[in-house]
Amino acid sequence: MIFSIKDTYRQAVEAASGGKNTVLYDDLGYPSVMVVVPRFKLSDIDPTWPADPHPAFIVNGRIIDEIFISKFQNVVVGGRALSLPMQDPKVYVNFDQARGYCTAKGKGWHLMTNAEWAAIALWCWKNGFLPRGNNYAGADHGALYENGRKIYDWILTYNWNNRAYKIDGANYYHVGRVATGSGPASWYHDNTPFGIADLNGNVWEWVDGLKLHDGKIYVHGAGGVAQNNFETQNNSHDVTGWVDTGAFFDSTVAGDTTQTDHEIAGDPILSPDRTNPMYITDPTTDAYYGWEFVSFESLTAETGFTPPAMLKHLAIQPPGTGLGGDGLWVRNYGERLPLRGGHWGHGSRAGVFALNLNSARSHSAHALGFRSAFIPV
């Protein structure tokens, strides 16, 4: 897509990045710095996959040439999501608020979808570079010399038991956020300053287009085919217009009363049904207890069950090996909406393949944000 209006800001950004970045304006004229992601085929990722466009580039059956992803985790100005550098990302935002800040910008704007996130994660994996990021209180756990610009006057000691506190209302929280895009090139998805920043850590990011209902996996699409139909409504406990993948997240063990740090025994597993709900006693009273964790790369399927290929295409199932220690958190009761990337305290569990499916849409926290995307319609 070529933009005919070349204002000074857009010209400067496009010239500096060789066209990899641009500036888009919403319906009130607010600017956002965006990364242009060109279309690629599934077979470009794995030659055994179909030679079809990745689902991120199919919208309501229409094949599109490129998508525009916020270069930075978003802030909110005038009720609209903006992608701007060197900002404290918007946090304390639930799913519906995040989605609303994006759609308020005008036609084509939307909360980044899981299909779009997956396309970028798979591209990184195929190209042999998984971005580092702020996953260790301002630094990367595997490269402590890599730092972003701190937001608060917290003390970086690399000692989890000696971190400074920030007063946040009546509560005290460990805060390790850094300014958007303030890290080195290795914190961008393509290992250059012109990529997408902070997909590994800093704050979790809500994404649209994926949800669990009592463990069953639903995605954007039509006719049983995954697509990037970002205008699909995402109402509580409503799957009208969504693709039923026929796959569930189940547990490797039956109900369990052993609990440490809110995690119950067993691991998430892909299954054709849900046999073992992940709660300790009663899902109506175990408000925060009853989730399971496994490294994303270690996720397996129940013996005899072959999950649909779309789960790999959408980075819900590992596409192969070499994904690092990125984590997968799952609850398989109630409605659960996805968070991706991890936050500043997750260490090796954060990363571009990290996926959290244990949150209700009402969840809001100091390490939870989002980013917008744009597709011309």
PDB file of C-alpha atoms in Angstrom, residues 40-285:
ATOM      1  CA  PHE A  40       4.274 -14.573   2.973  1.00  0.00           C
ATOM      2  CA  LYS A  41       3.101 -18.168   2.471  1.00  0.00           C
ATOM      3  CA  LEU A  42       2.825 -20.926   5.038  1.00  0.00           C
ATOM      4  CA  SER A  43       5.272 -22.937   2.941  1.00  0.00           C
ATOM      5  CA  ASP A  44       7.826 -20.152   3.398  1.00  0.00           C
ATOM      6  CA  ILE A  45       7.907 -21.159   7.059  1.00  0.00           C
ATOM      7  CA  ASP A  46       7.830 -24.929   6.563  1.00  0.00           C
ATOM      8  CA  PRO A  47       7.996 -26.505   3.085  1.00  0.00           C
ATOM      9  CA  THR A  48       5.638 -29.258   4.257  1.00  0.00           C
ATOM     10  CA  TRP A  49       2.918 -26.690   4.957  1.00  0.00           C
ATOM     11  CA  PRO A  50       0.476 -25.515   2.240  1.00  0.00           C
ATOM     12  CA  ALA A  51       1.541 -22.880  -0.286  1.00  0.00           C
ATOM     13  CA  ASP A  52      -1.315 -20.653   0.922  1.00  0.00           C
ATOM     14  CA  PRO A  53      -0.899 -17.210   2.466  1.00  0.00           C
ATOM     15  CA  HIS A  54      -0.451 -17.229   6.200  1.00  0.00           C
ATOM     16  CA  PRO A  55      -3.897 -16.686   7.807  1.00  0.00           C
ATOM     17  CA  ALA A  56      -2.809 -13.210   8.960  1.00  0.00           C
ATOM     18  CA  PHE A  57      -2.990 -12.132   5.306  1.00  0.00           C
ATOM     19  CA  ILE A  58      -6.509 -13.422   4.636  1.00  0.00           C
ATOM     20  CA  VAL A  59      -9.369 -11.195   5.794  1.00  0.00           C
ATOM     21  CA  ASN A  60     -12.898 -12.440   5.111  1.00  0.00           C
ATOM     22  CA  GLY A  61     -11.561 -14.465   2.191  1.00  0.00           C
ATOM     23  CA  ARG A  62      -9.620 -11.530   0.726  1.00  0.00           C
ATOM     24  CA  ILE A  63      -5.867 -11.910   0.339  1.00  0.00           C
ATOM     25  CA  ILE A  64      -4.008  -8.782   1.375  1.00  0.00           C
ATOM     26  CA  ASP A  65      -0.472  -7.719   0.499  1.00  0.00           C
ATOM     27  CA  GLU A  66       0.659  -6.370   3.860  1.00  0.00           C
ATOM     28  CA  ILE A  67      -0.363  -5.671   7.411  1.00  0.00           C
ATOM     29  CA  PHE A  68       0.656  -2.766   9.626  1.00  0.00           C
ATOM     30  CA  ILE A  69       1.691  -3.566  13.185  1.00  0.00           C
ATOM     31  CA  SER A  70       2.351  -1.025  15.918  1.00  0.00           C
ATOM     32  CA  LYS A  71       6.093  -0.697  16.235  1.00  0.00           C
ATOM     33  CA  PHE A  72       5.692  -0.007  19.940  1.00  0.00           C
ATOM     34  CA  GLN A  73       3.480  -1.198  22.757  1.00  0.00           C
ATOM     35  CA  ASN A  74       0.667   1.302  22.856  1.00  0.00           C
ATOM     36  CA  VAL A  75      -0.182   4.318  24.963  1.00  0.00           C
ATOM     37  CA  VAL A  76      -3.631   5.905  25.077  1.00  0.00           C
ATOM     38  CA  VAL A  77      -4.354   9.538  24.193  1.00  0.00           C
ATOM     39  CA  GLY A  78      -7.876  10.873  23.820  1.00  0.00           C
ATOM     40  CA  GLY A  79      -9.296   7.369  24.170  1.00  0.00           C
ATOM     41  CA  ARG A  80      -7.236   6.100  21.233  1.00  0.00           C
ATOM     42  CA  ALA A  81      -4.313   3.702  21.068  1.00  0.00           C
ATOM     43  CA  LEU A  82      -1.049   5.175  19.776  1.00  0.00           C
ATOM     44  CA  SER A  83       2.274   3.599  18.824  1.00  0.00           C
ATOM     45  CA  LEU A  84       4.975   6.030  19.941  1.00  0.00           C
ATOM     46  CA  PRO A  85       8.594   5.621  21.073  1.00  0.00           C
ATOM     47  CA  MET A  86      10.013   6.274  24.542  1.00  0.00           C
ATOM     48  CA  GLN A  87       6.684   6.068  26.388  1.00  0.00           C
ATOM     49  CA  ASP A  88       5.438   4.188  29.420  1.00  0.00           C
ATOM     50  CA  PRO A  89       3.068   1.638  27.829  1.00  0.00           C
ATOM     51  CA  LYS A  90      -0.563   1.713  28.847  1.00  0.00           C
ATOM     52  CA  VAL A  91      -1.268  -0.863  31.553  1.00  0.00           C
ATOM     53  CA  TYR A  92      -4.172  -1.656  33.861  1.00  0.00           C
ATOM     54  CA  VAL A  93      -6.287  -2.343  30.792  1.00  0.00           C
ATOM     55  CA  ASN A  94      -8.695  -5.251  30.393  1.00  0.00           C
ATOM     56  CA  PHE A  95      -9.423  -6.973  27.080  1.00  0.00           C
ATOM     57  CA  ASP A  96     -12.507  -4.985  26.123  1.00  0.00           C
ATOM     58  CA  GLN A  97     -10.838  -1.685  26.973  1.00  0.00           C
ATOM     59  CA  ALA A  98      -7.786  -2.576  24.877  1.00  0.00           C
ATOM     60  CA  ARG A  99      -9.963  -3.578  21.941  1.00  0.00           C
ATOM     61  CA  GLY A 100     -12.028  -0.412  22.288  1.00  0.00           C
ATOM     62  CA  TYR A 101      -8.984   1.877  22.294  1.00  0.00           C
ATOM     63  CA  CYS A 102      -7.957   0.290  18.977  1.00  0.00           C
ATOM     64  CA  THR A 103     -11.299   0.231  17.164  1.00  0.00           C
ATOM     65  CA  ALA A 104     -11.976   3.840  18.231  1.00  0.00           C
ATOM     66  CA  LYS A 105      -9.215   4.922  15.839  1.00  0.00           C
ATOM     67  CA  GLY A 106     -11.359   4.285  12.767  1.00  0.00           C
ATOM     68  CA  LYS A 107     -11.993   1.735  10.039  1.00  0.00           C
ATOM     69  CA  GLY A 108      -9.294  -0.896   9.635  1.00  0.00           C
ATOM     70  CA  TRP A 109      -7.784  -0.300  13.068  1.00  0.00           C
ATOM     71  CA  HIS A 110      -7.985  -3.195  15.510  1.00  0.00           C
ATOM     72  CA  LEU A 111      -6.373  -4.871  18.483  1.00  0.00           C
ATOM     73  CA  MET A 112      -3.484  -6.932  17.171  1.00  0.00           C
ATOM     74  CA  THR A 113      -4.751 -10.438  16.484  1.00  0.00           C
ATOM     75  CA  ASN A 114      -3.239 -13.757  17.403  1.00  0.00           C
ATOM     76  CA  ALA A 115      -2.918 -14.539  13.683  1.00  0.00           C
ATOM     77  CA  GLU A 116      -0.786 -11.419  13.246  1.00  0.00           C
ATOM     78  CA  TRP A 117       1.296 -12.206  16.315  1.00  0.00           C
ATOM     79  CA  ALA A 118       1.788 -15.785  15.089  1.00  0.00           C
ATOM     80  CA  ALA A 119       2.887 -14.611  11.646  1.00  0.00           C
ATOM     81  CA  ILE A 120       5.622 -12.508  13.226  1.00  0.00           C
ATOM     82  CA  ALA A 121       6.692 -15.215  15.681  1.00  0.00           C
ATOM     83  CA  LEU A 122       6.928 -17.812  12.909  1.00  0.00           C
ATOM     84  CA  TRP A 123       8.842 -15.380  10.693  1.00  0.00           C
ATOM     85  CA  CYS A 124      11.346 -14.836  13.519  1.00  0.00           C
ATOM     86  CA  TRP A 125      11.739 -18.588  14.054  1.00  0.00           C
ATOM     87  CA  LYS A 126      12.199 -19.269  10.347  1.00  0.00           C
ATOM     88  CA  ASN A 127      14.827 -16.550  10.082  1.00  0.00           C
ATOM     89  CA  GLY A 128      16.776 -17.937  13.002  1.00  0.00           C
ATOM     90  CA  PHE A 129      16.381 -15.008  15.371  1.00  0.00           C
ATOM     91  CA  LEU A 130      14.113 -14.885  18.416  1.00  0.00           C
ATOM     92  CA  PRO A 131      14.141 -11.355  19.856  1.00  0.00           C
ATOM     93  CA  ARG A 132      15.366 -10.708  23.364  1.00  0.00           C
ATOM     94  CA  GLY A 133      13.750  -8.101  25.572  1.00  0.00           C
ATOM     95  CA  ASN A 134      12.926  -6.729  28.989  1.00  0.00           C
ATOM     96  CA  ASN A 135      12.232  -9.918  30.906  1.00  0.00           C
ATOM     97  CA  TYR A 136      14.490  -9.343  33.921  1.00  0.00           C
ATOM     98  CA  ALA A 137      13.503  -6.036  35.544  1.00  0.00           C
ATOM     99  CA  GLY A 138      14.823  -3.833  32.753  1.00  0.00           C
ATOM    100  CA  ALA A 139      17.321  -6.211  31.164  1.00  0.00           C
ATOM    101  CA  ASP A 140      17.274  -9.466  29.228  1.00  0.00           C
ATOM    102  CA  HIS A 141      17.852 -12.496  31.461  1.00  0.00           C
ATOM    103  CA  GLY A 142      20.334 -13.990  29.000  1.00  0.00           C
ATOM    104  CA  ALA A 143      22.166 -10.747  28.197  1.00  0.00           C
ATOM    105  CA  LEU A 144      22.214  -8.632  31.342  1.00  0.00           C
ATOM    106  CA  TYR A 145      24.223  -5.933  29.584  1.00  0.00           C
ATOM    107  CA  GLU A 146      21.177  -5.196  27.398  1.00  0.00           C
ATOM    108  CA  ASN A 147      18.945  -2.624  29.077  1.00  0.00           C
ATOM    109  CA  GLY A 148      16.017  -0.386  28.250  1.00  0.00           C
ATOM    110  CA  ARG A 149      15.359   3.057  29.673  1.00  0.00           C
ATOM    111  CA  LYS A 150      13.716   2.689  33.070  1.00  0.00           C
ATOM    112  CA  ILE A 151      10.319   4.277  33.684  1.00  0.00           C
ATOM    113  CA  TYR A 152      10.521   4.512  37.474  1.00  0.00           C
ATOM    114  CA  ASP A 153      13.338   4.998  39.907  1.00  0.00           C
ATOM    115  CA  TRP A 154      13.699   1.306  40.608  1.00  0.00           C
ATOM    116  CA  ILE A 155      17.009  -0.342  41.356  1.00  0.00           C
ATOM    117  CA  LEU A 156      18.333  -3.002  38.987  1.00  0.00           C
ATOM    118  CA  THR A 157      20.360  -5.519  41.011  1.00  0.00           C
ATOM    119  CA  TYR A 158      19.619  -8.804  39.194  1.00  0.00           C
ATOM    120  CA  ASN A 159      18.370 -10.080  42.547  1.00  0.00           C
ATOM    121  CA  TRP A 160      14.646 -10.798  42.657  1.00  0.00           C
ATOM    122  CA  ASN A 161      14.626 -10.385  46.447  1.00  0.00           C
ATOM    123  CA  ASN A 162      16.151  -6.911  46.355  1.00  0.00           C
ATOM    124  CA  ARG A 163      14.074  -4.954  43.874  1.00  0.00           C
ATOM    125  CA  ALA A 164      12.756  -1.498  44.630  1.00  0.00           C
ATOM    126  CA  TYR A 165       9.041  -0.900  45.126  1.00  0.00           C
ATOM    127  CA  LYS A 166       6.830   1.702  43.500  1.00  0.00           C
ATOM    128  CA  ILE A 167       3.728   2.879  45.315  1.00  0.00           C
ATOM    129  CA  ASP A 168       0.709   2.314  43.065  1.00  0.00           C
ATOM    130  CA  GLY A 169      -2.381   3.548  44.863  1.00  0.00           C
ATOM    131  CA  ALA A 170      -2.741   1.573  48.061  1.00  0.00           C
ATOM    132  CA  ASN A 171      -0.650  -1.309  46.772  1.00  0.00           C
ATOM    133  CA  TYR A 172       3.045  -1.948  46.406  1.00  0.00           C
ATOM    134  CA  TYR A 173       4.355  -3.590  43.264  1.00  0.00           C
ATOM    135  CA  HIS A 174       7.669  -4.561  41.835  1.00  0.00           C
ATOM    136  CA  VAL A 175       7.825  -2.407  38.695  1.00  0.00           C
ATOM    137  CA  GLY A 176      10.312  -3.091  35.924  1.00  0.00           C
ATOM    138  CA  ARG A 177       8.749  -1.560  32.827  1.00  0.00           C
ATOM    139  CA  VAL A 178      10.973   0.305  30.404  1.00  0.00           C
ATOM    140  CA  ALA A 179      10.142   2.959  27.827  1.00  0.00           C
ATOM    141  CA  THR A 180       8.776   1.617  24.553  1.00  0.00           C
ATOM    142  CA  GLY A 181      11.456   0.884  21.985  1.00  0.00           C
ATOM    143  CA  SER A 182      14.277   1.917  24.338  1.00  0.00           C
ATOM    144  CA  GLY A 183      16.159  -1.369  24.135  1.00  0.00           C
ATOM    145  CA  PRO A 184      18.897  -2.392  21.681  1.00  0.00           C
ATOM    146  CA  ALA A 185      18.337  -3.788  18.172  1.00  0.00           C
ATOM    147  CA  SER A 186      18.134  -7.329  19.587  1.00  0.00           C
ATOM    148  CA  TRP A 187      14.864  -6.309  21.297  1.00  0.00           C
ATOM    149  CA  TYR A 188      13.255  -5.791  17.877  1.00  0.00           C
ATOM    150  CA  HIS A 189      11.771  -8.712  15.952  1.00  0.00           C
ATOM    151  CA  ASP A 190      14.199  -8.512  13.007  1.00  0.00           C
ATOM    152  CA  ASN A 191      17.306  -7.597  15.021  1.00  0.00           C
ATOM    153  CA  THR A 192      17.324  -4.072  13.549  1.00  0.00           C
ATOM    154  CA  PRO A 193      15.979  -0.751  14.877  1.00  0.00           C
ATOM    155  CA  PHE A 194      13.331  -0.883  12.133  1.00  0.00           C
ATOM    156  CA  GLY A 195      11.545  -3.949  13.471  1.00  0.00           C
ATOM    157  CA  ILE A 196       8.727  -4.400  15.985  1.00  0.00           C
ATOM    158  CA  ALA A 197       9.858  -3.605  19.525  1.00  0.00           C
ATOM    159  CA  ASP A 198       9.276  -5.404  22.813  1.00  0.00           C
ATOM    160  CA  LEU A 199       7.561  -8.602  21.689  1.00  0.00           C
ATOM    161  CA  ASN A 200       9.603 -10.327  24.391  1.00  0.00           C
ATOM    162  CA  GLY A 201       8.643  -9.063  27.822  1.00  0.00           C
ATOM    163  CA  ASN A 202       8.106  -5.549  29.163  1.00  0.00           C
ATOM    164  CA  VAL A 203       4.331  -6.074  29.492  1.00  0.00           C
ATOM    165  CA  TRP A 204       1.973  -8.843  28.469  1.00  0.00           C
ATOM    166  CA  GLU A 205      -0.131  -7.963  25.426  1.00  0.00           C
ATOM    167  CA  TRP A 206      -3.783  -8.750  24.862  1.00  0.00           C
ATOM    168  CA  VAL A 207      -4.456 -10.165  21.389  1.00  0.00           C
ATOM    169  CA  ASP A 208      -7.762 -10.863  19.644  1.00  0.00           C
ATOM    170  CA  GLY A 209      -8.799 -13.804  17.481  1.00  0.00           C
ATOM    171  CA  LEU A 210      -8.228 -16.669  19.916  1.00  0.00           C
ATOM    172  CA  LYS A 211     -10.149 -17.818  22.968  1.00  0.00           C
ATOM    173  CA  LEU A 212     -10.973 -20.832  25.090  1.00  0.00           C
ATOM    174  CA  HIS A 213     -14.428 -21.877  26.238  1.00  0.00           C
ATOM    175  CA  ASP A 214     -14.027 -24.567  28.889  1.00  0.00           C
ATOM    176  CA  GLY A 215     -10.798 -25.517  27.209  1.00  0.00           C
ATOM    177  CA  LYS A 216     -12.071 -25.669  23.624  1.00  0.00           C
ATOM    178  CA  ILE A 217      -9.994 -23.573  21.204  1.00  0.00           C
ATOM    179  CA  TYR A 218     -11.762 -21.056  18.943  1.00  0.00           C
ATOM    180  CA  VAL A 219     -10.071 -18.796  16.383  1.00  0.00           C
ATOM    181  CA  HIS A 220     -10.997 -16.169  13.811  1.00  0.00           C
ATOM    182  CA  GLY A 221     -12.026 -17.584  10.449  1.00  0.00           C
ATOM    183  CA  ALA A 222     -14.860 -18.978   8.380  1.00  0.00           C
ATOM    184  CA  GLY A 223     -15.917 -22.345   7.010  1.00  0.00           C
ATOM    185  CA  GLY A 224     -13.495 -24.125   9.313  1.00  0.00           C
ATOM    186  CA  VAL A 225     -10.540 -22.177   7.891  1.00  0.00           C
ATOM    187  CA  ALA A 226      -8.427 -19.835  10.011  1.00  0.00           C
ATOM    188  CA  GLN A 227      -8.369 -16.234   8.788  1.00  0.00           C
ATOM    189  CA  ASN A 228      -7.614 -12.782  10.153  1.00  0.00           C
ATOM    190  CA  ASN A 229     -11.212 -11.595  10.373  1.00  0.00           C
ATOM    191  CA  PHE A 230     -10.429  -8.863  12.875  1.00  0.00           C
ATOM    192  CA  GLU A 231     -13.903  -7.294  12.745  1.00  0.00           C
ATOM    193  CA  THR A 232     -15.463 -10.452  14.213  1.00  0.00           C
ATOM    194  CA  GLN A 233     -17.247  -9.579  17.441  1.00  0.00           C
ATOM    195  CA  ASN A 234     -15.619 -10.855  20.602  1.00  0.00           C
ATOM    196  CA  ASN A 235     -18.417 -10.930  23.133  1.00  0.00           C
ATOM    197  CA  SER A 236     -18.289 -12.799  26.401  1.00  0.00           C
ATOM    198  CA  HIS A 237     -19.063 -16.508  25.985  1.00  0.00           C
ATOM    199  CA  ASP A 238     -20.203 -15.966  22.371  1.00  0.00           C
ATOM    200  CA  VAL A 239     -18.481 -17.867  19.540  1.00  0.00           C
ATOM    201  CA  THR A 240     -20.790 -16.791  16.722  1.00  0.00           C
ATOM    202  CA  GLY A 241     -18.694 -16.419  13.592  1.00  0.00           C
ATOM    203  CA  TRP A 242     -15.660 -18.156  15.124  1.00  0.00           C
ATOM    204  CA  VAL A 243     -13.982 -21.359  13.943  1.00  0.00           C
ATOM    205  CA  ASP A 244     -14.325 -24.316  16.300  1.00  0.00           C
ATOM    206  CA  THR A 245     -10.930 -26.007  15.940  1.00  0.00           C
ATOM    207  CA  GLY A 246     -12.167 -29.249  17.490  1.00  0.00           C
ATOM    208  CA  ALA A 247      -9.196 -29.175  19.864  1.00  0.00           C
ATOM    209  CA  PHE A 248      -9.114 -28.622  23.615  1.00  0.00           C
ATOM    210  CA  PHE A 249      -6.519 -27.870  26.220  1.00  0.00           C
ATOM    211  CA  ASP A 250      -6.779 -30.694  28.723  1.00  0.00           C
ATOM    212  CA  SER A 251      -4.628 -31.652  31.703  1.00  0.00           C
ATOM    213  CA  THR A 252      -2.293 -34.617  31.969  1.00  0.00           C
ATOM    214  CA  VAL A 253      -3.709 -35.391  35.431  1.00  0.00           C
ATOM    215  CA  ALA A 254      -7.143 -35.533  37.029  1.00  0.00           C
ATOM    216  CA  GLY A 255      -8.296 -33.009  39.634  1.00  0.00           C
ATOM    217  CA  ASP A 256      -5.528 -32.101  42.037  1.00  0.00           C
ATOM    218  CA  THR A 257      -5.421 -30.583  45.506  1.00  0.00           C
ATOM    219  CA  THR A 258      -1.685 -29.899  45.447  1.00  0.00           C
ATOM    220  CA  GLN A 259      -0.923 -26.271  44.750  1.00  0.00           C
ATOM    221  CA  THR A 260       2.239 -24.139  44.670  1.00  0.00           C
ATOM    222  CA  ASP A 261       2.200 -20.525  43.561  1.00  0.00           C
ATOM    223  CA  HIS A 262      -1.325 -20.944  42.141  1.00  0.00           C
ATOM    224  CA  GLU A 263      -0.229 -23.747  39.781  1.00  0.00           C
ATOM    225  CA  ILE A 264      -1.723 -27.212  40.098  1.00  0.00           C
ATOM    226  CA  ALA A 265      -0.004 -30.464  39.208  1.00  0.00           C
ATOM    227  CA  GLY A 266      -0.040 -31.681  35.644  1.00  0.00           C
ATOM    228  CA  ASP A 267       0.737 -30.091  32.306  1.00  0.00           C
ATOM    229  CA  PRO A 268      -1.472 -28.670  29.562  1.00  0.00           C
ATOM    230  CA  ILE A 269      -1.987 -31.069  26.674  1.00  0.00           C
ATOM    231  CA  LEU A 270      -3.887 -30.833  23.385  1.00  0.00           C
ATOM    232  CA  SER A 271      -6.834 -33.199  23.302  1.00  0.00           C
ATOM    233  CA  PRO A 272     -10.116 -33.905  21.456  1.00  0.00           C
ATOM    234  CA  ASP A 273     -12.011 -33.268  24.707  1.00  0.00           C
ATOM    235  CA  ARG A 274     -11.681 -31.857  28.201  1.00  0.00           C
ATOM    236  CA  THR A 275     -11.459 -34.635  30.742  1.00  0.00           C
ATOM    237  CA  ASN A 276      -9.597 -32.862  33.530  1.00  0.00           C
ATOM    238  CA  PRO A 277     -10.717 -29.311  34.404  1.00  0.00           C
ATOM    239  CA  MET A 278      -7.881 -27.236  35.833  1.00  0.00           C
ATOM    240  CA  TYR A 279      -9.135 -26.172  39.239  1.00  0.00           C
ATOM    241  CA  ILE A 280      -8.531 -27.341  42.744  1.00  0.00           C
ATOM    242  CA  THR A 281     -11.990 -27.624  44.270  1.00  0.00           C
ATOM    243  CA  ASP A 282     -14.574 -25.298  42.781  1.00  0.00           C
ATOM    244  CA  PRO A 283     -14.060 -22.987  39.774  1.00  0.00           C
ATOM    245  CA  THR A 284     -16.504 -20.476  41.228  1.00  0.00           C
ATOM    246  CA  THR A 285     -14.418 -20.004  44.377  1.00  0.00           C
TER     247      THR A 285
END
